[in-house]
């Protein structure tokens, strides 16, 4: 469909689960790294839901819930209370999930997302409202085989953050950009590994399409089973196109749940909603409510390190092009970059960006290297040599730069001598008082060096040899 004559627009809202990387599970002392254990061995009476056992809330999970809610711009609820969400499923032996229904950790947040458009140059931006963020425990895993379905309860009780967004997302491209930003955020907060392929970060997308100009939203279709950014974008594109084609044919879209099928590259109907399920939520009687001091909330907020978006804008402010900023961030180098450009205003940002991805013995070595390369006007070739020498000699750049310059000067002097020998006419002209030939001779030296020579140094050597 061409943008210019688009008659329909997509509306997307996301429901996301983030697996927290706490040491132990949400309400028991089981190891919170179930993937390593054999199926059904990383469990205890609490997470298996045996009668008579009592859960105990993981304080780290509460703290990380608050931290994440603040990072997403949410208002944090001073009352942390859990509720039972009752339903029966084979991966949930307790018959209920402990979640937060009435008092989520945070509400009414907002995330501003800037991202690199598919042309890899343009910076685009949009905002997404966060409806709510709450803590809950995960259920086990069902493994479907040819002979039947197996259950692994290791994951029962794993701490999760659920994030629900407003239907503010307008394209599959934006949905992907939002998820990638969320991944960067929870990783930089240190609360989750957020690896989508491993299920640390899971997303269900609600998609609807409506005629442009219509106020009410269309019926939404929930899309599940998207376990990579790529598949999510493909699934959403497919779904938007499917719904648009239906509306164009005058068909009615029914609310339903569909799953992404990697084999057919399409979404497949899983179930149509017959009204919503009644989870009979009620306050969890086995857990006391926790009251969080406003001081603690404010303190957590004040201690938040710069978020990825802030690092990007500081990187841009230092003079680095947006595409380079994004590239450095994806390589995990943005906070070091910002730190260095903030602490040392004599550092050249583009030069720093070129070298920050290389191995240096210390940040100090990197910093001095970049400053010296700029200060001494080293050519790229000379900088490469200096770097190689640092690697072999295991010495800081200031101890080695003299050697490089000397070698450079010797090499250049050799080239200058050759040029003078080959251009007797020009030399004679210079000696007769025509100083303009100096530019020509410099050009010849540059040409001979394959453009690598430092013009100022070349000219200096030329002048001193000519006036000898
Ligand atoms: P439900 O009651 O089915 O759970 P909610 O209103 O709680 O639906 O919304 C769940 C998610 O679906 C939210 O992320 C919300 O932004 C999104 N959403 C709701 N309505 C629509 C719609 N018409 N189109 C796209 N997304 C929607
Ligand atoms: Zn347990
Ligand atoms: Mg809902």
Coordinates of N, CA and C in Angstrom, one line a residue, residues 64-217:
X64 N 13.6 -3.6 42.0 CA 13.8 -3.5 40.5 C 12.5 -3.1 39.8
X65 N 11.3 -3.6 40.3 CA 10.1 -3.2 39.8 C 9.9 -1.6 39.9
X66 N 10.3 -1.1 41.0 CA 10.1 0.3 41.3 C 11.1 1.1 40.3
X67 N 12.3 0.6 40.3 CA 13.3 1.2 39.4 C 12.9 1.3 38.0
X68 N 12.4 0.1 37.5 CA 11.9 0.1 36.1 C 10.7 1.0 35.8
X69 N 9.8 1.0 36.8 CA 8.6 1.9 36.7 C 9.1 3.3 36.6
X70 N 10.0 3.7 37.4 CA 10.5 5.1 37.4 C 11.2 5.4 36.0
X71 N 12.0 4.5 35.5 CA 12.6 4.7 34.3 C 11.6 4.8 33.1
X72 N 10.5 4.2 33.2 CA 9.4 4.3 32.2 C 8.5 5.5 32.5
X73 N 8.9 6.3 33.4 CA 8.2 7.6 33.7 C 6.9 7.4 34.4
X74 N 6.7 6.2 35.1 CA 5.5 5.9 35.8 C 5.4 6.6 37.2
X75 N 4.2 6.8 37.6 CA 4.0 7.2 39.0 C 4.0 5.9 39.8
X76 N 4.8 5.8 40.9 CA 5.0 4.6 41.6 C 4.0 4.6 42.8
X77 N 3.4 3.4 42.9 CA 2.4 3.2 44.0 C 3.2 2.9 45.3
X78 N 2.9 3.7 46.4 CA 3.6 3.5 47.6 C 3.1 2.1 48.3
X79 N 2.0 1.6 47.9 CA 1.5 0.3 48.4 C 1.8 -0.8 47.4
X80 N 2.6 -1.7 47.8 CA 2.9 -2.9 47.0 C 2.1 -4.1 47.6
X81 N 1.1 -4.5 46.8 CA 0.3 -5.6 47.3 C 0.1 -6.5 46.2
X82 N 0.0 -7.8 46.5 CA -0.2 -8.8 45.5 C -1.6 -9.4 45.5
X83 N -2.0 -9.9 44.4 CA -3.4 -10.4 44.2 C -3.3 -11.8 43.6
X84 N -4.3 -12.6 43.9 CA -4.3 -13.9 43.2 C -5.1 -13.8 41.9
X85 N -4.6 -14.3 40.8 CA -5.3 -14.4 39.6 C -5.6 -15.9 39.4
X86 N -6.8 -16.3 39.5 CA -7.2 -17.7 39.5 C -7.5 -18.2 38.2
X87 N -6.8 -19.3 37.8 CA -7.2 -20.0 36.5 C -6.5 -21.3 36.6
X88 N -7.1 -22.2 35.8 CA -6.5 -23.6 35.8 C -5.8 -23.8 34.5
X89 N -4.5 -24.3 34.6 CA -3.8 -24.6 33.4 C -2.7 -25.6 33.9
X90 N -2.3 -26.6 33.0 CA -1.4 -27.7 33.5 C 0.0 -27.1 33.9
X91 N 0.4 -25.9 33.4 CA 1.7 -25.4 33.8 C 1.6 -24.6 35.1
X92 N 0.5 -24.7 35.8 CA 0.3 -23.8 37.0 C -0.3 -24.7 38.1
X93 N 0.5 -25.5 38.8 CA 0.0 -26.4 39.8 C -0.8 -25.8 40.9
X94 N -0.5 -24.5 41.2 CA -1.2 -23.9 42.3 C -2.7 -23.6 42.0
X95 N -2.9 -23.4 40.7 CA -4.3 -23.0 40.3 C -4.5 -21.5 40.3
X96 N -3.5 -20.8 40.7 CA -3.5 -19.3 40.6 C -2.1 -18.8 40.4
X97 N -2.1 -17.6 39.9 CA -0.8 -16.9 39.7 C -0.8 -15.7 40.7
X98 N 0.3 -15.5 41.4 CA 0.4 -14.3 42.2 C 0.9 -13.2 41.3
X99 N 0.0 -12.1 41.3 CA 0.2 -11.0 40.4 C -0.1 -9.7 41.1
X100 N -0.1 -8.6 40.4 CA -0.6 -7.3 41.0 C -1.7 -6.8 40.1
X101 N -2.9 -6.8 40.6 CA -4.1 -6.4 39.8 C -4.5 -5.0 40.2
X102 N -4.9 -4.9 41.5 CA -5.4 -3.6 42.0 C -4.4 -2.5 42.2
X103 N -3.2 -2.9 42.6 CA -2.2 -1.9 42.8 C -0.9 -2.2 42.1
X104 N -0.8 -1.9 40.8 CA 0.4 -2.2 40.1 C 1.6 -1.3 40.6
X105 N 2.8 -1.8 40.4 CA 4.0 -1.0 40.9 C 3.9 0.4 40.3
X106 N 3.6 0.6 39.1 CA 3.6 1.9 38.4 C 2.5 2.1 37.4
X107 N 2.1 3.3 37.2 CA 1.0 3.6 36.3 C 1.3 4.9 35.5
X108 N 0.6 5.1 34.4 CA 0.7 6.4 33.7 C 2.1 6.9 33.3
X109 N 2.9 6.0 32.7 CA 4.2 6.4 32.3 C 4.2 6.8 30.9
X110 N 5.4 7.1 30.4 CA 5.6 7.6 29.1 C 7.1 7.3 28.7
X111 N 7.2 6.8 27.4 CA 8.6 6.6 26.9 C 8.7 7.3 25.6
X112 N 9.7 8.2 25.5 CA 10.0 8.8 24.2 C 11.0 7.9 23.5
X113 N 10.7 7.6 22.3 CA 11.7 6.7 21.5 C 12.2 7.4 20.3
X114 N 13.5 7.5 20.2 CA 14.1 8.0 18.9 C 14.8 6.8 18.3
X115 N 14.7 6.7 17.0 CA 15.4 5.5 16.3 C 15.8 5.8 14.9
X116 N 16.7 5.0 14.4 CA 17.3 5.1 13.1 C 16.3 4.5 12.1
X117 N 15.8 5.3 11.2 CA 14.9 4.7 10.1 C 15.7 3.7 9.3
X118 N 14.9 3.0 8.5 CA 15.5 1.9 7.7 C 16.5 2.4 6.7
X119 N 16.5 3.7 6.4 CA 17.6 4.2 5.5 C 18.9 4.3 6.2
X120 N 19.0 4.0 7.5 CA 20.2 4.0 8.3 C 20.7 5.4 8.4
X121 N 20.0 6.4 8.2 CA 20.4 7.8 8.3 C 19.5 8.7 9.1
X122 N 18.2 8.6 8.8 CA 17.2 9.5 9.4 C 16.9 9.1 10.8
X123 N 16.8 10.2 11.6 CA 16.4 10.0 13.0 C 14.9 10.2 13.1
X124 N 14.1 9.2 13.6 CA 12.7 9.4 13.8 C 12.3 9.3 15.3
X125 N 11.2 9.8 15.6 CA 10.8 9.7 17.1 C 9.3 9.6 17.2
X126 N 8.9 9.1 18.4 CA 7.5 9.0 18.7 C 7.4 8.7 20.3
X127 N 6.2 8.8 20.8 CA 6.1 8.6 22.2 C 5.1 7.5 22.5
X128 N 5.3 6.7 23.5 CA 4.3 5.6 23.9 C 3.9 5.8 25.4
X129 N 2.6 5.9 25.6 CA 2.2 5.9 27.0 C 2.3 4.5 27.6
X130 N 2.6 4.5 28.9 CA 2.7 3.2 29.6 C 1.4 3.2 30.5
X131 N 0.6 2.2 30.2 CA -0.7 2.1 31.0 C -0.3 1.7 32.4
X132 N 0.4 0.6 32.6 CA 0.8 0.1 33.9 C 2.0 -0.8 33.8
X133 N 2.6 -1.0 35.0 CA 3.7 -1.9 35.1 C 3.5 -2.7 36.4
X134 N 3.5 -4.0 36.4 CA 3.3 -4.7 37.6 C 4.2 -5.9 37.7
X135 N 4.4 -6.4 39.0 CA 5.2 -7.6 39.2 C 4.3 -8.8 39.3
X136 N 4.8 -10.0 38.8 CA 4.1 -11.2 39.0 C 5.1 -12.4 38.9
X137 N 4.6 -13.6 39.1 CA 5.4 -14.8 39.0 C 5.1 -15.5 37.7
X138 N 6.0 -16.2 37.1 CA 5.8 -16.9 35.9 C 5.2 -18.3 36.2
X139 N 4.7 -18.9 35.1 CA 4.2 -20.3 35.3 C 5.2 -21.2 34.7
X140 N 5.0 -22.5 34.6 CA 5.9 -23.5 34.1 C 5.9 -23.5 32.5
X141 N 6.5 -24.5 31.9 CA 6.5 -24.5 30.5 C 5.9 -25.8 30.0
X142 N 5.1 -25.7 28.9 CA 4.6 -26.9 28.3 C 5.4 -27.2 27.1
X143 N 5.8 -28.5 26.9 CA 6.6 -28.9 25.8 C 5.8 -29.9 25.0
X144 N 5.4 -29.4 23.8 CA 4.5 -30.3 23.0 C 5.4 -31.2 22.1
X145 N 5.1 -32.5 22.2 CA 5.9 -33.5 21.4 C 4.9 -34.3 20.6
X146 N 5.4 -35.2 19.8 CA 4.5 -36.0 19.0 C 3.7 -37.0 19.9
X147 N 4.3 -37.4 21.0 CA 3.7 -38.4 21.9 C 2.8 -37.7 22.9
X148 N 2.7 -36.4 22.9 CA 1.9 -35.8 23.9 C 2.6 -34.5 24.4
X149 N 2.0 -33.9 25.5 CA 2.6 -32.7 26.0 C 3.3 -33.0 27.3
X150 N 4.5 -32.5 27.5 CA 5.3 -32.6 28.7 C 5.2 -31.3 29.5
X151 N 5.4 -31.4 30.8 CA 5.5 -30.2 31.5 C 6.8 -30.0 32.3
X152 N 7.3 -28.8 32.3 CA 8.5 -28.5 33.1 C 8.2 -27.4 34.0
X153 N 8.2 -27.7 35.3 CA 7.8 -26.6 36.3 C 8.9 -25.8 36.8
X154 N 10.1 -25.9 36.3 CA 11.3 -25.2 36.7 C 11.0 -23.7 36.7
X155 N 10.3 -23.2 35.7 CA 10.1 -21.7 35.6 C 9.0 -21.2 36.5
X156 N 8.3 -22.1 37.2 CA 7.2 -21.6 38.1 C 7.9 -20.7 39.1
X157 N 7.3 -19.5 39.3 CA 7.8 -18.6 40.4 C 8.9 -17.7 39.9
X158 N 9.3 -17.7 38.7 CA 10.3 -16.8 38.2 C 9.7 -15.4 38.2
X159 N 10.5 -14.4 38.7 CA 9.9 -13.0 38.7 C 9.8 -12.4 37.4
X160 N 8.6 -11.8 37.1 CA 8.4 -11.1 35.9 C 7.9 -9.7 36.1
X161 N 8.2 -8.8 35.2 CA 7.6 -7.5 35.2 C 6.7 -7.5 34.0
X162 N 5.4 -7.2 34.2 CA 4.5 -7.0 33.0 C 4.3 -5.5 32.7
X163 N 4.5 -5.2 31.5 CA 4.3 -3.8 31.0 C 3.2 -3.7 30.0
X164 N 2.2 -2.9 30.2 CA 1.1 -2.7 29.2 C 1.2 -1.3 28.7
X165 N 1.3 -1.2 27.3 CA 1.3 0.1 26.7 C 0.0 0.6 26.3
X166 N -0.2 1.9 26.1 CA -1.3 2.5 25.5 C -1.3 2.1 24.0
X167 N -2.5 2.2 23.3 CA -2.4 1.9 21.9 C -1.9 3.1 21.1
X168 N -0.6 3.4 21.3 CA 0.0 4.6 20.8 C 0.9 4.3 19.6
X169 N 1.1 3.1 19.3 CA 2.1 2.7 18.3 C 1.5 2.6 16.9
X170 N 2.1 3.2 15.9 CA 1.4 3.4 14.7 C 1.9 2.5 13.5
X171 N 3.0 1.8 13.8 CA 3.5 0.9 12.7 C 4.3 -0.2 13.3
X172 N 4.5 -1.3 12.5 CA 5.4 -2.4 12.9 C 6.8 -1.9 13.2
X173 N 7.2 -1.0 12.4 CA 8.6 -0.4 12.6 C 8.7 0.3 13.9
X174 N 7.7 1.0 14.3 CA 7.7 1.7 15.6 C 7.6 0.7 16.8
X175 N 6.8 -0.4 16.6 CA 6.7 -1.4 17.6 C 8.1 -2.1 17.8
X176 N 8.8 -2.3 16.8 CA 10.2 -2.9 16.9 C 11.1 -1.9 17.6
X177 N 11.0 -0.6 17.2 CA 11.9 0.4 17.8 C 11.6 0.5 19.3
X178 N 10.3 0.4 19.7 CA 10.0 0.5 21.1 C 10.5 -0.7 21.9
X179 N 10.4 -1.9 21.3 CA 10.9 -3.1 22.0 C 12.4 -3.0 22.1
X180 N 13.1 -2.5 21.1 CA 14.5 -2.5 21.2 C 15.0 -1.5 22.2
X181 N 14.2 -0.4 22.3 CA 14.5 0.6 23.3 C 14.3 0.1 24.8
X182 N 13.2 -0.7 24.9 CA 12.9 -1.3 26.2 C 13.9 -2.3 26.6
X183 N 14.4 -3.0 25.6 CA 15.5 -4.0 25.9 C 16.8 -3.2 26.3
X184 N 17.1 -2.1 25.7 CA 18.3 -1.3 26.1 C 18.1 -0.8 27.5
X185 N 16.8 -0.4 27.8 CA 16.6 0.2 29.1 C 16.7 -0.8 30.2
X186 N 16.0 -2.0 30.1 CA 16.1 -2.9 31.2 C 17.5 -3.5 31.3
X187 N 18.2 -3.6 30.2 CA 19.6 -4.0 30.3 C 20.5 -3.0 31.0
X188 N 20.3 -1.7 30.7 CA 21.1 -0.7 31.3 C 20.7 -0.5 32.8
X189 N 19.5 -0.8 33.1 CA 19.1 -0.8 34.6 C 19.6 -2.0 35.3
X190 N 20.0 -3.0 34.5 CA 20.6 -4.2 35.1 C 19.6 -5.2 35.7
X191 N 18.3 -5.0 35.3 CA 17.3 -5.9 35.9 C 17.0 -7.1 35.1
X192 N 17.4 -7.2 33.8 CA 17.1 -8.3 33.0 C 18.1 -8.5 31.9
X193 N 18.3 -9.8 31.5 CA 19.2 -10.0 30.3 C 18.4 -9.7 29.1
X194 N 17.1 -9.7 29.2 CA 16.2 -9.3 28.1 C 16.5 -9.8 26.7
X195 N 16.9 -11.1 26.7 CA 17.1 -11.8 25.4 C 15.8 -12.3 24.9
X196 N 15.4 -11.9 23.8 CA 14.1 -12.3 23.3 C 14.1 -13.7 22.9
X197 N 15.1 -14.2 22.2 CA 15.2 -15.6 21.8 C 15.2 -16.5 23.0
X198 N 15.6 -16.1 24.1 CA 15.6 -17.0 25.3 C 14.4 -16.8 26.2
X199 N 13.5 -15.9 25.7 CA 12.2 -15.7 26.4 C 12.3 -14.8 27.7
X200 N 13.4 -14.1 27.8 CA 13.6 -13.2 28.9 C 12.7 -11.9 28.6
X201 N 12.4 -11.7 27.4 CA 11.6 -10.6 26.9 C 10.6 -11.1 26.0
X202 N 9.3 -11.0 26.4 CA 8.2 -11.6 25.6 C 7.2 -10.5 25.3
X203 N 6.6 -10.6 24.1 CA 5.7 -9.6 23.7 C 4.5 -10.2 23.1
X204 N 3.3 -9.7 23.5 CA 2.0 -9.9 22.8 C 1.6 -8.6 22.2
X205 N 1.3 -8.6 20.9 CA 0.9 -7.3 20.3 C -0.6 -7.3 20.0
X206 N -1.2 -6.2 20.3 CA -2.6 -6.0 19.9 C -2.6 -5.1 18.7
X207 N -3.3 -5.5 17.7 CA -3.2 -4.8 16.4 C -4.6 -4.5 15.9
X208 N -4.9 -3.3 15.5 CA -6.2 -3.0 14.9 C -5.9 -2.0 13.7
X209 N -6.8 -2.0 12.8 CA -6.7 -1.0 11.7 C -8.0 -0.3 11.6
X210 N -7.9 1.0 11.3 CA -9.2 1.8 11.1 C -9.0 2.8 10.0
X211 N -10.2 3.2 9.4 CA -10.1 4.2 8.4 C -9.5 5.5 8.9
X212 N -8.6 6.1 8.2 CA -8.0 7.4 8.7 C -9.2 8.4 8.9
X213 N -9.1 9.1 10.0 CA -10.2 10.1 10.3 C -11.2 9.5 11.3
X214 N -11.3 8.2 11.5 CA -12.2 7.6 12.4 C -11.7 7.6 13.8
X215 N -12.5 8.1 14.8 CA -12.0 8.2 16.1 C -12.0 6.9 16.9
X216 N -13.0 6.1 16.8 CA -13.0 4.9 17.6 C -12.1 3.9 17.0
X217 N -11.5 3.1 17.9 CA -10.5 2.1 17.4 C -11.2 0.9 16.8

